[in-house]
PDB file of C-alpha atoms in Angstrom:
ATOM      1  CA  MET T   3      18.877  -1.529  -3.679  1.00  0.00           C
ATOM      2  CA  ARG T   4      15.318  -0.192  -3.579  1.00  0.00           C
ATOM      3  CA  ASN T   5      13.128  -0.872  -0.544  1.00  0.00           C
ATOM      4  CA  VAL T   6       9.676  -2.416  -0.613  1.00  0.00           C
ATOM      5  CA  ILE T   7       7.472  -0.313   1.666  1.00  0.00           C
ATOM      6  CA  LEU T   8       4.146  -1.486   3.060  1.00  0.00           C
ATOM      7  CA  PHE T   9       1.782   1.465   3.654  1.00  0.00           C
ATOM      8  CA  LEU T  10      -1.531   0.751   5.380  1.00  0.00           C
ATOM      9  CA  HIS T  11      -4.071   2.366   7.681  1.00  0.00           C
ATOM     10  CA  SER T  12      -4.955   0.416  10.815  1.00  0.00           C
ATOM     11  CA  SER T  13      -7.453   0.631  13.656  1.00  0.00           C
ATOM     12  CA  LEU T  14      -6.053   0.765  17.187  1.00  0.00           C
ATOM     13  CA  ASP T  15      -6.990  -2.895  17.606  1.00  0.00           C
ATOM     14  CA  GLY T  16      -4.912  -3.823  14.544  1.00  0.00           C
ATOM     15  CA  PHE T  17      -7.395  -4.228  11.689  1.00  0.00           C
ATOM     16  CA  VAL T  18      -6.802  -2.873   8.175  1.00  0.00           C
ATOM     17  CA  GLU T  19     -10.299  -3.717   6.935  1.00  0.00           C
ATOM     18  CA  GLY T  20     -13.544  -3.860   8.845  1.00  0.00           C
ATOM     19  CA  PRO T  21     -15.748  -6.961   9.019  1.00  0.00           C
ATOM     20  CA  ASN T  22     -17.434  -6.114   5.690  1.00  0.00           C
ATOM     21  CA  GLY T  23     -14.278  -6.443   3.573  1.00  0.00           C
ATOM     22  CA  ALA T  24     -11.997  -4.196   1.547  1.00  0.00           C
ATOM     23  CA  MET T  25     -14.437  -1.306   1.233  1.00  0.00           C
ATOM     24  CA  ASP T  26     -15.000  -1.247   5.006  1.00  0.00           C
ATOM     25  CA  ILE T  27     -12.433   1.465   5.829  1.00  0.00           C
ATOM     26  CA  GLY T  28     -14.723   4.355   6.693  1.00  0.00           C
ATOM     27  CA  TRP T  29     -13.270   4.321  10.213  1.00  0.00           C
ATOM     28  CA  VAL T  30      -9.900   5.654   8.938  1.00  0.00           C
ATOM     29  CA  SER T  31      -9.450   9.195  10.322  1.00  0.00           C
ATOM     30  CA  TYR T  32      -8.554  10.578   6.891  1.00  0.00           C
ATOM     31  CA  ASN T  33      -8.200  14.337   6.677  1.00  0.00           C
ATOM     32  CA  GLU T  34      -5.828  17.011   5.320  1.00  0.00           C
ATOM     33  CA  GLU T  35      -3.089  15.968   7.747  1.00  0.00           C
ATOM     34  CA  LEU T  36      -3.184  12.373   6.503  1.00  0.00           C
ATOM     35  CA  GLU T  37      -3.365  13.575   2.898  1.00  0.00           C
ATOM     36  CA  LYS T  38      -0.142  15.521   3.466  1.00  0.00           C
ATOM     37  CA  HIS T  39       1.454  12.525   5.212  1.00  0.00           C
ATOM     38  CA  ALA T  40       0.474  10.207   2.324  1.00  0.00           C
ATOM     39  CA  ARG T  41       1.793  12.729  -0.215  1.00  0.00           C
ATOM     40  CA  GLU T  42       5.165  12.760   1.611  1.00  0.00           C
ATOM     41  CA  ILE T  43       5.349   8.960   1.597  1.00  0.00           C
ATOM     42  CA  LEU T  44       4.359   8.670  -2.057  1.00  0.00           C
ATOM     43  CA  SER T  45       6.969  11.247  -3.092  1.00  0.00           C
ATOM     44  CA  THR T  46       9.658   8.669  -2.204  1.00  0.00           C
ATOM     45  CA  VAL T  47       8.356   5.914  -4.513  1.00  0.00           C
ATOM     46  CA  ASP T  48       7.883   5.348  -8.219  1.00  0.00           C
ATOM     47  CA  THR T  49       6.378   1.852  -8.315  1.00  0.00           C
ATOM     48  CA  VAL T  50       3.211   0.436  -6.742  1.00  0.00           C
ATOM     49  CA  LEU T  51       2.667  -3.282  -6.084  1.00  0.00           C
ATOM     50  CA  TRP T  52      -0.841  -4.731  -5.800  1.00  0.00           C
ATOM     51  CA  GLY T  53      -2.668  -8.004  -5.636  1.00  0.00           C
ATOM     52  CA  ARG T  54      -5.569  -8.553  -8.028  1.00  0.00           C
ATOM     53  CA  GLY T  55      -8.428  -7.375  -5.805  1.00  0.00           C
ATOM     54  CA  THR T  56      -6.860  -4.087  -4.773  1.00  0.00           C
ATOM     55  CA  TYR T  57      -5.656  -3.422  -8.329  1.00  0.00           C
ATOM     56  CA  GLN T  58      -9.170  -3.828  -9.733  1.00  0.00           C
ATOM     57  CA  MET T  59     -10.696  -1.691  -6.984  1.00  0.00           C
ATOM     58  CA  MET T  60      -8.066   1.052  -7.415  1.00  0.00           C
ATOM     59  CA  GLU T  61      -8.335   1.069 -11.208  1.00  0.00           C
ATOM     60  CA  ASN T  62     -12.117   1.309 -11.052  1.00  0.00           C
ATOM     61  CA  TYR T  63     -12.037   4.184  -8.557  1.00  0.00           C
ATOM     62  CA  TRP T  64      -9.019   6.296  -9.537  1.00  0.00           C
ATOM     63  CA  THR T  65      -9.675   6.296 -13.280  1.00  0.00           C
ATOM     64  CA  SER T  66     -13.122   7.792 -12.551  1.00  0.00           C
ATOM     65  CA  VAL T  67     -11.855  10.635 -10.329  1.00  0.00           C
ATOM     66  CA  PRO T  68     -10.712  13.133 -13.023  1.00  0.00           C
ATOM     67  CA  SER T  69     -14.238  13.276 -14.498  1.00  0.00           C
ATOM     68  CA  ASN T  70     -15.969  13.450 -11.108  1.00  0.00           C
ATOM     69  CA  PRO T  71     -17.032  17.072 -10.436  1.00  0.00           C
ATOM     70  CA  GLU T  72     -17.179  16.315  -6.686  1.00  0.00           C
ATOM     71  CA  ALA T  73     -13.569  15.085  -6.477  1.00  0.00           C
ATOM     72  CA  SER T  74     -11.322  17.081  -4.156  1.00  0.00           C
ATOM     73  CA  GLU T  75      -8.116  18.738  -5.278  1.00  0.00           C
ATOM     74  CA  TYR T  76      -6.172  16.037  -3.410  1.00  0.00           C
ATOM     75  CA  GLU T  77      -8.114  13.236  -5.124  1.00  0.00           C
ATOM     76  CA  ILE T  78      -7.475  14.729  -8.569  1.00  0.00           C
ATOM     77  CA  GLU T  79      -3.776  15.169  -7.776  1.00  0.00           C
ATOM     78  CA  HIS T  80      -3.539  11.584  -6.521  1.00  0.00           C
ATOM     79  CA  ALA T  81      -5.428  10.253  -9.561  1.00  0.00           C
ATOM     80  CA  LYS T  82      -2.873  11.939 -11.853  1.00  0.00           C
ATOM     81  CA  TRP T  83       0.011  10.565  -9.779  1.00  0.00           C
ATOM     82  CA  ILE T  84      -1.302   7.001  -9.815  1.00  0.00           C
ATOM     83  CA  GLU T  85      -2.063   7.191 -13.545  1.00  0.00           C
ATOM     84  CA  GLU T  86       1.566   8.075 -14.316  1.00  0.00           C
ATOM     85  CA  THR T  87       3.205   5.806 -11.729  1.00  0.00           C
ATOM     86  CA  SER T  88       4.508   2.354 -12.613  1.00  0.00           C
ATOM     87  CA  LYS T  89       2.096  -0.287 -11.334  1.00  0.00           C
ATOM     88  CA  VAL T  90       2.738  -4.010 -10.986  1.00  0.00           C
ATOM     89  CA  VAL T  91      -0.170  -6.348 -10.322  1.00  0.00           C
ATOM     90  CA  PHE T  92       0.418  -9.922  -9.171  1.00  0.00           C
ATOM     91  CA  SER T  93      -2.330 -12.389 -10.017  1.00  0.00           C
ATOM     92  CA  THR T  94      -2.652 -15.940 -11.268  1.00  0.00           C
ATOM     93  CA  THR T  95      -6.283 -15.378 -12.316  1.00  0.00           C
ATOM     94  CA  LEU T  96      -6.282 -11.928 -13.946  1.00  0.00           C
ATOM     95  CA  GLU T  97      -6.053 -12.223 -17.731  1.00  0.00           C
ATOM     96  CA  LYS T  98      -4.857  -8.688 -18.494  1.00  0.00           C
ATOM     97  CA  ALA T  99      -4.026  -5.379 -16.835  1.00  0.00           C
ATOM     98  CA  GLU T 100      -4.750  -2.451 -19.133  1.00  0.00           C
ATOM     99  CA  TRP T 101      -4.436   0.523 -16.793  1.00  0.00           C
ATOM    100  CA  ASN T 102      -1.721   2.933 -17.951  1.00  0.00           C
ATOM    101  CA  ASN T 103       1.834   1.904 -16.903  1.00  0.00           C
ATOM    102  CA  THR T 104       0.686  -1.439 -15.488  1.00  0.00           C
ATOM    103  CA  ARG T 105       2.465  -4.760 -15.793  1.00  0.00           C
ATOM    104  CA  LEU T 106       0.835  -8.084 -14.904  1.00  0.00           C
ATOM    105  CA  ILE T 107       2.944 -10.802 -13.285  1.00  0.00           C
ATOM    106  CA  LYS T 108       1.364 -14.244 -13.021  1.00  0.00           C
ATOM    107  CA  GLU T 109       4.216 -16.382 -11.649  1.00  0.00           C
ATOM    108  CA  ASN T 110       7.619 -16.334  -9.931  1.00  0.00           C
ATOM    109  CA  ILE T 111       6.510 -13.587  -7.540  1.00  0.00           C
ATOM    110  CA  GLU T 112       9.555 -13.760  -5.272  1.00  0.00           C
ATOM    111  CA  GLU T 113      12.012 -13.658  -8.162  1.00  0.00           C
ATOM    112  CA  GLU T 114      10.118 -10.849  -9.925  1.00  0.00           C
ATOM    113  CA  ILE T 115      10.062  -8.640  -6.820  1.00  0.00           C
ATOM    114  CA  LYS T 116      13.760  -9.234  -6.201  1.00  0.00           C
ATOM    115  CA  ASN T 117      14.415  -8.173  -9.809  1.00  0.00           C
ATOM    116  CA  ILE T 118      12.282  -5.027  -9.426  1.00  0.00           C
ATOM    117  CA  LYS T 119      14.236  -4.119  -6.263  1.00  0.00           C
ATOM    118  CA  LYS T 120      17.505  -4.305  -8.240  1.00  0.00           C
ATOM    119  CA  GLN T 121      16.312  -1.906 -10.946  1.00  0.00           C
ATOM    120  CA  PRO T 122      17.229   1.785 -10.699  1.00  0.00           C
ATOM    121  CA  GLY T 123      14.621   4.133  -9.314  1.00  0.00           C
ATOM    122  CA  LYS T 124      12.884   5.256  -6.176  1.00  0.00           C
ATOM    123  CA  ASP T 125      11.454   2.883  -3.589  1.00  0.00           C
ATOM    124  CA  ILE T 126       8.517   0.537  -4.212  1.00  0.00           C
ATOM    125  CA  ILE T 127       5.243   0.633  -2.265  1.00  0.00           C
ATOM    126  CA  ILE T 128       2.474  -1.793  -1.472  1.00  0.00           C
ATOM    127  CA  LEU T 129      -0.468   0.582  -1.288  1.00  0.00           C
ATOM    128  CA  GLY T 130      -3.227  -1.352   0.426  1.00  0.00           C
ATOM    129  CA  SER T 131      -3.341  -5.019  -0.659  1.00  0.00           C
ATOM    130  CA  PRO T 132      -3.107  -6.405   2.885  1.00  0.00           C
ATOM    131  CA  ARG T 133      -3.530 -10.052   1.818  1.00  0.00           C
ATOM    132  CA  PHE T 134      -0.770  -9.672  -0.756  1.00  0.00           C
ATOM    133  CA  ALA T 135       1.346  -7.951   1.918  1.00  0.00           C
ATOM    134  CA  HIS T 136       0.825 -10.913   4.264  1.00  0.00           C
ATOM    135  CA  TYR T 137       2.166 -13.185   1.524  1.00  0.00           C
ATOM    136  CA  LEU T 138       5.185 -10.964   0.814  1.00  0.00           C
ATOM    137  CA  MET T 139       5.934 -10.689   4.522  1.00  0.00           C
ATOM    138  CA  GLU T 140       6.202 -14.481   4.729  1.00  0.00           C
ATOM    139  CA  LEU T 141       8.683 -14.340   1.833  1.00  0.00           C
ATOM    140  CA  ASP T 142      10.650 -11.658   3.739  1.00  0.00           C
ATOM    141  CA  LEU T 143      10.320  -9.213   0.832  1.00  0.00           C
ATOM    142  CA  ILE T 144       9.059  -6.180   2.772  1.00  0.00           C
ATOM    143  CA  ASP T 145      11.749  -3.817   4.067  1.00  0.00           C
ATOM    144  CA  VAL T 146       9.773  -0.960   5.641  1.00  0.00           C
ATOM    145  CA  ILE T 147       6.346  -0.777   7.305  1.00  0.00           C
ATOM    146  CA  LYS T 148       4.547   2.583   7.370  1.00  0.00           C
ATOM    147  CA  ILE T 149       1.242   2.495   9.191  1.00  0.00           C
ATOM    148  CA  THR T 150      -1.190   5.066  10.433  1.00  0.00           C
ATOM    149  CA  ILE T 151      -3.215   4.012  13.453  1.00  0.00           C
ATOM    150  CA  SER T 152      -6.646   5.609  13.749  1.00  0.00           C
ATOM    151  CA  PRO T 153      -8.035   6.167  17.252  1.00  0.00           C
ATOM    152  CA  VAL T 154     -10.863   3.667  16.886  1.00  0.00           C
ATOM    153  CA  ILE T 155     -11.536   0.084  17.945  1.00  0.00           C
ATOM    154  CA  ILE T 156     -13.576  -1.785  15.311  1.00  0.00           C
ATOM    155  CA  GLY T 157     -13.619  -5.230  16.944  1.00  0.00           C
ATOM    156  CA  SER T 158     -13.146  -7.459  13.909  1.00  0.00           C
ATOM    157  CA  GLY T 159     -11.977  -7.553  10.320  1.00  0.00           C
ATOM    158  CA  LEU T 160      -8.727  -8.322   8.532  1.00  0.00           C
ATOM    159  CA  PRO T 161      -5.710  -8.012  10.839  1.00  0.00           C
ATOM    160  CA  LEU T 162      -2.653  -5.993   9.872  1.00  0.00           C
ATOM    161  CA  PHE T 163      -0.448  -8.986  10.639  1.00  0.00           C
ATOM    162  CA  LYS T 164      -2.014 -12.352   9.995  1.00  0.00           C
ATOM    163  CA  GLY T 165      -0.814 -15.899  10.296  1.00  0.00           C
ATOM    164  CA  SER T 166       2.867 -15.094  10.539  1.00  0.00           C
ATOM    165  CA  GLU T 167       4.879 -17.824  12.192  1.00  0.00           C
ATOM    166  CA  ASN T 168       8.174 -15.996  11.825  1.00  0.00           C
ATOM    167  CA  LYS T 169       9.344 -13.495  14.401  1.00  0.00           C
ATOM    168  CA  ARG T 170      10.484 -10.188  12.933  1.00  0.00           C
ATOM    169  CA  ASN T 171      12.409  -7.535  14.769  1.00  0.00           C
ATOM    170  CA  LEU T 172      11.543  -3.963  13.850  1.00  0.00           C
ATOM    171  CA  SER T 173      13.480  -0.744  14.256  1.00  0.00           C
ATOM    172  CA  LEU T 174      11.421   2.409  14.816  1.00  0.00           C
ATOM    173  CA  VAL T 175      12.475   5.073  12.335  1.00  0.00           C
ATOM    174  CA  GLU T 176       9.770   7.688  12.834  1.00  0.00           C
ATOM    175  CA  ASN T 177       6.629   8.370  14.817  1.00  0.00           C
ATOM    176  CA  LYS T 178       4.184  11.211  14.289  1.00  0.00           C
ATOM    177  CA  THR T 179       1.107  12.244  16.202  1.00  0.00           C
ATOM    178  CA  PHE T 180      -1.613  14.030  14.280  1.00  0.00           C
ATOM    179  CA  ASN T 181      -4.239  16.438  15.645  1.00  0.00           C
ATOM    180  CA  SER T 182      -6.938  13.863  14.833  1.00  0.00           C
ATOM    181  CA  GLY T 183      -5.358  11.423  17.281  1.00  0.00           C
ATOM    182  CA  VAL T 184      -3.874   9.319  14.486  1.00  0.00           C
ATOM    183  CA  ILE T 185      -0.361   7.997  15.031  1.00  0.00           C
ATOM    184  CA  GLY T 186       1.966   7.499  12.064  1.00  0.00           C
ATOM    185  CA  LEU T 187       4.699   4.898  12.527  1.00  0.00           C
ATOM    186  CA  THR T 188       7.597   3.893  10.308  1.00  0.00           C
ATOM    187  CA  TYR T 189       9.579   0.747  11.041  1.00  0.00           C
ATOM    188  CA  ASN T 190      12.458  -0.855   9.219  1.00  0.00           C
ATOM    189  CA  ILE T 191      12.310  -4.632   9.261  1.00  0.00           C
ATOM    190  CA  VAL T 192      15.589  -5.881  10.712  1.00  0.00           C
ATOM    191  CA  LYS T 193      16.926  -8.498   8.304  1.00  0.00           C
ATOM    192  CA  SER T 194      18.703 -11.488   9.819  1.00  0.00           C
TER     193      SER T 194
END
């Protein structure tokens, strides 16, 4: 069965967004090392899961990259990858999802994700979408957590783990230290 992987960037004090919302991630120590790390992670997946807000933000940004003369080689490569990758957006309010290879699911989220996990293919990734990830974590649908922790304290924002009343045991699979001071961690969620 395919794994659902959560991949997020976090501050040292555990926030995935700054106090100004989803676009407040300028504190992430993103550089060539993290680009390479992200490329390695994305090479193991063929499906991306998003909530509505992240989907709309990603579609707006990544579809504009190929025509942007200032886009880096990495950004252009990632834009091509995301264009071709299977995308599933979960929303009760979105009317349509027209980005290439995108499917909109409006109900039965738990059942739909369990069905996607049973299909053949590579693993599945939640790329951003922290609020959606919080919801899926409560449903016990996330199997692996991959986080990069930037060496910065931002003081407030959206926490990586929010409102969870259920204890989860984690098993450390990998840890990496980058020259920038970023730490990359991979944990399997131990299922009861």
